[in-house]
Coordinates of C-alpha atoms and ligand atoms in Angstrom, one line a residue:
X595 CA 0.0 0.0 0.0
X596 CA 1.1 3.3 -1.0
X597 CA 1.7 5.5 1.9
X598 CA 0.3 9.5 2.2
X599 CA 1.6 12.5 4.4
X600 CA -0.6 14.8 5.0
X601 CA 1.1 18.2 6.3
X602 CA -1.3 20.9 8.0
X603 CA 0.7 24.5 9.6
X604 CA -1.7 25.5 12.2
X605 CA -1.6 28.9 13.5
X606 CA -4.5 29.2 16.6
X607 CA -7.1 26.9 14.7
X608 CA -8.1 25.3 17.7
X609 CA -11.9 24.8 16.5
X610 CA -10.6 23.5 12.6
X611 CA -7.7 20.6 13.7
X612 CA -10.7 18.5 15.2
X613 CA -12.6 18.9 12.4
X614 CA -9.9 18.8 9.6
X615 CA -8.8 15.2 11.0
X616 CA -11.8 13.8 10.6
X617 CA -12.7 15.1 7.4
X618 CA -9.2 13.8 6.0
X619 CA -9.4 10.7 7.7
X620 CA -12.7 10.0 5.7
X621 CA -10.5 10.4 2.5
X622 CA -7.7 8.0 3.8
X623 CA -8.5 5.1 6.1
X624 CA -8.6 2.0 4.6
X625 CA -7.2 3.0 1.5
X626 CA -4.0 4.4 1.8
X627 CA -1.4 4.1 4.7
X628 CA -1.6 7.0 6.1
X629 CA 0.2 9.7 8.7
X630 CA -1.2 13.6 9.8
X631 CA 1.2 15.8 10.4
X632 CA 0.0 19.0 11.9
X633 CA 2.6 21.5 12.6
X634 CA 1.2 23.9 15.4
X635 CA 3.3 27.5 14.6
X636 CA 3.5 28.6 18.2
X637 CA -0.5 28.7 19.2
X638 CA -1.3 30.7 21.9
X639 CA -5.0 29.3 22.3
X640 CA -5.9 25.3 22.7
X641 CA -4.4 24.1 19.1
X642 CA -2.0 21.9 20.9
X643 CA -3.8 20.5 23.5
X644 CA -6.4 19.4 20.4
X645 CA -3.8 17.8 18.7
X646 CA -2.4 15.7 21.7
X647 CA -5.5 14.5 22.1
X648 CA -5.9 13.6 18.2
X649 CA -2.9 12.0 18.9
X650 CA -3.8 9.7 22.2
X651 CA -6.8 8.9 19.8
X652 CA -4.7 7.9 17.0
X653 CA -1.4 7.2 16.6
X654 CA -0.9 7.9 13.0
X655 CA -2.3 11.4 13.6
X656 CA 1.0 13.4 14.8
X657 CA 2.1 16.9 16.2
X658 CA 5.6 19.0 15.7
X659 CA 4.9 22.0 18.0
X660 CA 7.1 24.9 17.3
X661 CA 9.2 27.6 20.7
X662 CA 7.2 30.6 18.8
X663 CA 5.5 31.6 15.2
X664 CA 7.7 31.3 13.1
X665 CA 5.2 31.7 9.9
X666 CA 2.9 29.7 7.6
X667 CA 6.1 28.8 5.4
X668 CA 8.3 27.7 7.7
X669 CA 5.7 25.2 9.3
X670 CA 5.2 23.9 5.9
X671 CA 8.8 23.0 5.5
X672 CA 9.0 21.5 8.8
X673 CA 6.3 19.5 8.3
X674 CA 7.8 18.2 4.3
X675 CA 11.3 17.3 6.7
X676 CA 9.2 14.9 8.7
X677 CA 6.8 13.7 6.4
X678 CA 8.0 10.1 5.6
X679 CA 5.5 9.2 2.8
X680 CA 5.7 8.4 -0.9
X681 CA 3.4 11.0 -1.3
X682 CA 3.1 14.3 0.8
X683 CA 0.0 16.7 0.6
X684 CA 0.2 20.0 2.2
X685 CA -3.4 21.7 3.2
X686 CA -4.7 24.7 5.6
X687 CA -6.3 23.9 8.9
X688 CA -9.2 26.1 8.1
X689 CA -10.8 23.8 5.9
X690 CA -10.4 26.6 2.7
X691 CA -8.8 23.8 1.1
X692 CA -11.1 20.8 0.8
X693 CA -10.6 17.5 2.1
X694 CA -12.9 15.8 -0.6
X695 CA -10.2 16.7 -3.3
X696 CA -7.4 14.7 -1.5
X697 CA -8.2 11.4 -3.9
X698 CA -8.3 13.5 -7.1
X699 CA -4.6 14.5 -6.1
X700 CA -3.8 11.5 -5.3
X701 CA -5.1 9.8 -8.6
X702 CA -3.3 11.9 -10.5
X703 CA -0.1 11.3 -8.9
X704 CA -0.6 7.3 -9.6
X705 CA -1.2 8.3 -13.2
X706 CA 2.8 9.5 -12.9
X707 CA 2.2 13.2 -12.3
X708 CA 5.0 14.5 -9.5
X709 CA 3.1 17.6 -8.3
X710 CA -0.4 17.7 -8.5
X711 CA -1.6 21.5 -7.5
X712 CA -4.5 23.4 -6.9
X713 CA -5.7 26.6 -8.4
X714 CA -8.4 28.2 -6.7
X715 CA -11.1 29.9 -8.7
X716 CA -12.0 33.3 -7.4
X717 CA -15.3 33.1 -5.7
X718 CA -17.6 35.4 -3.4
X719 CA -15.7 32.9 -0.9
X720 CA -12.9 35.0 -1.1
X721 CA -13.1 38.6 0.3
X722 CA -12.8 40.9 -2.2
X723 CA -9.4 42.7 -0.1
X724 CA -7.9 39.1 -0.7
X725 CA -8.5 38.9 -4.4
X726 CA -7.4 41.8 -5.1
X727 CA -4.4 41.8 -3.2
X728 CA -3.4 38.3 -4.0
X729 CA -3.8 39.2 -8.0
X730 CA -1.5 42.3 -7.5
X731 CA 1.1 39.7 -5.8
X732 CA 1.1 37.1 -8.3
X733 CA 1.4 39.6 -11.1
X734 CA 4.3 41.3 -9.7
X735 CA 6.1 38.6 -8.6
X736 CA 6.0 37.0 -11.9
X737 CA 7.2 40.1 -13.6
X738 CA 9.7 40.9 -10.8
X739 CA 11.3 37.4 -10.1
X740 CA 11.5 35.6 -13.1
X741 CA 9.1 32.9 -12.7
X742 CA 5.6 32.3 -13.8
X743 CA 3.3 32.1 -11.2
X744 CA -0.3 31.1 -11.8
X745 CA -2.7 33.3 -9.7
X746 CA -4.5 31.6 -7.2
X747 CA -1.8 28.5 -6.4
X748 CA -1.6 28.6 -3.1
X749 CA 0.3 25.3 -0.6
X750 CA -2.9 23.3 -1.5
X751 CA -0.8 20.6 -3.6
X752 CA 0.5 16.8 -3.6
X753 CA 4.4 16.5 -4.2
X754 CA 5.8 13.1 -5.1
X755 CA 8.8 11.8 -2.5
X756 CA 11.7 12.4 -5.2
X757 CA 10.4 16.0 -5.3
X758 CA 10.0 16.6 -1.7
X759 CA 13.1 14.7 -0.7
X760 CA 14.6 17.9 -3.2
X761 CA 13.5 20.8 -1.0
X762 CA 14.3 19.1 2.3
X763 CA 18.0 19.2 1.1
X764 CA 17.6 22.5 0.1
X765 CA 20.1 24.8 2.5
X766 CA 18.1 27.7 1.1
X767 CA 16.9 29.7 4.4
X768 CA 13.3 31.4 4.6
X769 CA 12.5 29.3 1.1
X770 CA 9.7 30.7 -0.8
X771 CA 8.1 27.3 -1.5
X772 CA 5.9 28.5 -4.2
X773 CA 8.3 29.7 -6.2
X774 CA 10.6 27.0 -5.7
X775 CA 7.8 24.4 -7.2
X776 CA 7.4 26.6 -10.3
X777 CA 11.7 26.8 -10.1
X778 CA 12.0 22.9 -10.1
X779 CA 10.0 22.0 -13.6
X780 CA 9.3 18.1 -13.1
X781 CA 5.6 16.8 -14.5
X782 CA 2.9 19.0 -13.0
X783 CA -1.0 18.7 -13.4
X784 CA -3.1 21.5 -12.1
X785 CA -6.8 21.1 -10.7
X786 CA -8.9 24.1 -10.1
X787 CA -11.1 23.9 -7.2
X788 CA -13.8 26.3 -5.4
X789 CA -12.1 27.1 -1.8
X790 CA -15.0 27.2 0.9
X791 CA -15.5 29.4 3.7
X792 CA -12.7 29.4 6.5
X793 CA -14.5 27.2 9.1
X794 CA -13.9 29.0 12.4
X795 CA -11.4 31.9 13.4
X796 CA -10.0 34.6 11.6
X797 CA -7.0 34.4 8.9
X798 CA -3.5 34.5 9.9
X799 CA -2.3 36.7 6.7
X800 CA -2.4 39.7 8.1
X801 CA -1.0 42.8 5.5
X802 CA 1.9 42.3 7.0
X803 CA 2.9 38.9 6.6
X804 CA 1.5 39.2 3.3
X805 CA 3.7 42.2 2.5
X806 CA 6.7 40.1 3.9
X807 CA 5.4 37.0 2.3
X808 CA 5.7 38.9 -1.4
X809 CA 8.8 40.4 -0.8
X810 CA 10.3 37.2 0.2
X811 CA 9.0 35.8 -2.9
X812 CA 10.4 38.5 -5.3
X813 CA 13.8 39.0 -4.0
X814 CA 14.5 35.1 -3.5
X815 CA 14.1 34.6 -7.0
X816 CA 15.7 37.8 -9.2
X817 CA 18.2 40.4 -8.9
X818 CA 15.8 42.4 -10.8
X819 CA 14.7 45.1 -8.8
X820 CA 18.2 45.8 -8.2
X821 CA 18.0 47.1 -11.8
X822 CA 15.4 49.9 -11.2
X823 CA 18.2 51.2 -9.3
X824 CA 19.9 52.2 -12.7
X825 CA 16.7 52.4 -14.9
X826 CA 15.6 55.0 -12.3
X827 CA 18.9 56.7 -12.3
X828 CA 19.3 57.0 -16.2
X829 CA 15.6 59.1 -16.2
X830 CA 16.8 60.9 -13.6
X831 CA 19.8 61.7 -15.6
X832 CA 17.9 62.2 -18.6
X833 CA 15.2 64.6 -17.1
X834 CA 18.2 66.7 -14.8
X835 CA 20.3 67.4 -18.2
X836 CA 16.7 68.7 -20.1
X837 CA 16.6 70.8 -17.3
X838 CA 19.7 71.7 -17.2
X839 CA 20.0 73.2 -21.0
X840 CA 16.4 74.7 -19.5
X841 CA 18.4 76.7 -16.7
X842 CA 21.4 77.6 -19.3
X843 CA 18.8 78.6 -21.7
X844 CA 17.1 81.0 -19.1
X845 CA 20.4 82.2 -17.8
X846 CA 21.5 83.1 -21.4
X847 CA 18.3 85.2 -22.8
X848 CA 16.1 85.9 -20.0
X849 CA 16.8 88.8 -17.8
X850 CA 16.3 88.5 -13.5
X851 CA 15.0 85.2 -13.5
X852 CA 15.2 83.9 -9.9
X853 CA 12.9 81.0 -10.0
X854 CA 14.6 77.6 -8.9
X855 CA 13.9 77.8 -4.9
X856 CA 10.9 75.2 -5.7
X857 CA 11.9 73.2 -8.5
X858 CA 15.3 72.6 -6.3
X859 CA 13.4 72.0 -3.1
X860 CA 11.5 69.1 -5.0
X861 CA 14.0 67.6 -6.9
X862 CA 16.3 67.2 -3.9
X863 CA 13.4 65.8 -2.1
X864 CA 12.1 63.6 -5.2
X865 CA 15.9 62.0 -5.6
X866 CA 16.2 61.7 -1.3
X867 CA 12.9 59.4 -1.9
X868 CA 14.3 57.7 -4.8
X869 CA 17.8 57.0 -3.0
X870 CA 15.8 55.6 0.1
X871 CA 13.9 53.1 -2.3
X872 CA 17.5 51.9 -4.0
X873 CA 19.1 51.7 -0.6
X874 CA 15.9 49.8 0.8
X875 CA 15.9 47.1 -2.3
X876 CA 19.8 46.6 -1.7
X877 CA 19.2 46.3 2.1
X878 CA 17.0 43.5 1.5
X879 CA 19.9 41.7 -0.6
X880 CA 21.8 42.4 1.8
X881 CA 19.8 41.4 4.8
X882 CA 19.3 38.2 2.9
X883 CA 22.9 37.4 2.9
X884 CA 23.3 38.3 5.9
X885 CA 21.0 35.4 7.3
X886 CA 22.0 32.9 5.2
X887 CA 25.2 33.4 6.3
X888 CA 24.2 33.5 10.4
X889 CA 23.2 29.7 9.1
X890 CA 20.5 29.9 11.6
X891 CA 18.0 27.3 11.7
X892 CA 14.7 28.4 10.3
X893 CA 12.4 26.7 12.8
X894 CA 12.6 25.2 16.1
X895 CA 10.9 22.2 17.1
X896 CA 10.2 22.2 21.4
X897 CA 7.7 19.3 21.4
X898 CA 6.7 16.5 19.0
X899 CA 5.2 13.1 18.3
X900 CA 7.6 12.6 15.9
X901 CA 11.4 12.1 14.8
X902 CA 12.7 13.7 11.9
X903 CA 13.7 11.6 9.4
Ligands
LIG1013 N1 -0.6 29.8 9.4 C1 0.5 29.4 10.1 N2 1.4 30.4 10.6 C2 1.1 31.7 10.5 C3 0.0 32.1 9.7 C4 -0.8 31.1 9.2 O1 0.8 28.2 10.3 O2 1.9 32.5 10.9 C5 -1.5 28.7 8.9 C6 -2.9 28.8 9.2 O3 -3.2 28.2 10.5 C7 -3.6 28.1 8.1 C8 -2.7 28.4 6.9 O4 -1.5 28.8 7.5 O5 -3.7 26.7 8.3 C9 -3.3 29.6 6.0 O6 -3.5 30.7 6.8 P1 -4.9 31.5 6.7 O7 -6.0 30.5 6.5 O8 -5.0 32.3 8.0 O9 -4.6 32.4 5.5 P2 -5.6 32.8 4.3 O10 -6.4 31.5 3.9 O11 -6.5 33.8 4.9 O12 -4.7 33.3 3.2
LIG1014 MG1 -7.4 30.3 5.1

């Protein structure tokens, strides 16, 4: 028998693990040997304590509970390092992603597909802040980092050992999983799918992580942005040296022109901005290298029904 992982970062979902399990369970026992791995990303309500229990009532059911929150991605990763199956599918605790899908993925991957991912279709389901924002980051990231992602593939996807075995050896710090996927190639099949309401709670994406999140995303994968820097400073060129014959011009043939207190006042202020955004965009480089180089691991483990393997 063929054996499934099922990896679930949960981030205060006490009131979706319960449910979750069962509903995946449905999709699993008797057919497939089976482990759950839900990785609990520092909850601060009863998320752990539900998954202990889960775990007293059975065994194949397991926890990796992490010192803090580290973040959705990291929790992910962990939960890929312990996953020992020939197949590992990675879900949300909210129940966004549905459980009934887990045989369709798992068809496809016995017709010899290695990653089978979802796309989810843009429904009323989704808040309209959440579209919109999420279309804005897919867009820019595939212009900005060199890869082509598809809108609306999210960590709702089944990836075959060989490929998951890849990304556990990858020294890479802070990975941005989704665009390592797209990075990778192998034989992908894509199945759309019509996310449901998140079950109980509230998301865990606030702005800010998802500002991080897309950052992350775009300056993992290109060197890009590091060319505004001299795109932005060749207009500026351009535009200061029209001005320039502008001022020579007025110098030359008009008589008592003082003007320039404004016009200097905003350029000085326009290029301060502009050398703020350059510096940012290298800092982040830097900052980059900077952690990689500290070799730091990117999540800690303080409890868990499990060994890594
Ligand atoms: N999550 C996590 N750590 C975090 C934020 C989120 O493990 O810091 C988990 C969360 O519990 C859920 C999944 O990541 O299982 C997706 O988060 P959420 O549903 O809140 O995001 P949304 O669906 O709103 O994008
Ligand atoms: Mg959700």
């Amino acid at each position: 028998m063929k054996s499934i992982s099922v990896v679930i970062p949960s981030y205060n979902e006490q009131d979706n693990v319960v449910l979750l399990a069962t509903k995946v369970l449905e999709q699993l026992e008797g057919k497939y040997d089976y482990e759950l791995i839900f990785v609990d990303d520092g909850s601060s309500d009863a998320t752990l304590e539900n998954l202990k229990k889960l775990n007293q009532q059975n065994n194949r059911i397991h926890y990796l509970s992490f010192s803090r929150n580290f973040g959705h991605q990291k929790a992910l990763r962990c939960g890929l390092a312990y996953a020992k199956g020939d197949a590992v599918i990675s879900m949300d605790a909210d129940m966004q992603h549905p459980p009934y899908m887990i045989p369709e993925l798992i068809e496809k991957w016995e017709e010899g597909y290695d990653i089978v991912y979802t796309q989810r279709l843009d429904t009323k389901e989704v808040g309209i802040f959440k579209r919109t924002t999420s279309s804005f980051f897919y867009k820019l990231t595939s212009r900005l980092a060199d890869i082509e992602m598809e809108e609306g593939t999210a960590d709702f996807r089944l990836l075959d050992r060989k490929v998951a075995n890849i990304i556990n050896r990858t020294g890479e710090s802070n990975l941005f999983i989704r665009g390592f996927i797209v990075w990778m190639g192998f034989k992908k099949y894509k199945i759309p799918y019509k996310p449901e309401e998140r079950h109980s709670g509230v998301t865990k994406y606030t702005f800010r992580k998802m500002f991080l999140f897309a950052l992350n995303g775009i300056t993992s994968f290109s060197v890009k942005p590091l060319y505004i820097s001299i795109v932005l400073g060749l207009i500026i060129s351009l535009c200061s040296f029209i001005y320039a014959l502008y001022a020579i011009y007025n110098y030359f043939f008009k008589s008592g022109v003082v003007d320039g207190w404004t016009s200097l006042l905003v350029s000085v202020l326009f290029i301060g901005g502009l050398q703020l955004i350059i510096l940012g965009i290298i800092g982040e480089y830097l900052g980059k290298l900077f952690m990689q180089t500290k070799n730091r691991p990117d999540y800690i483990v303080s409890e868990s029904s499990l060994k890594e393997v």
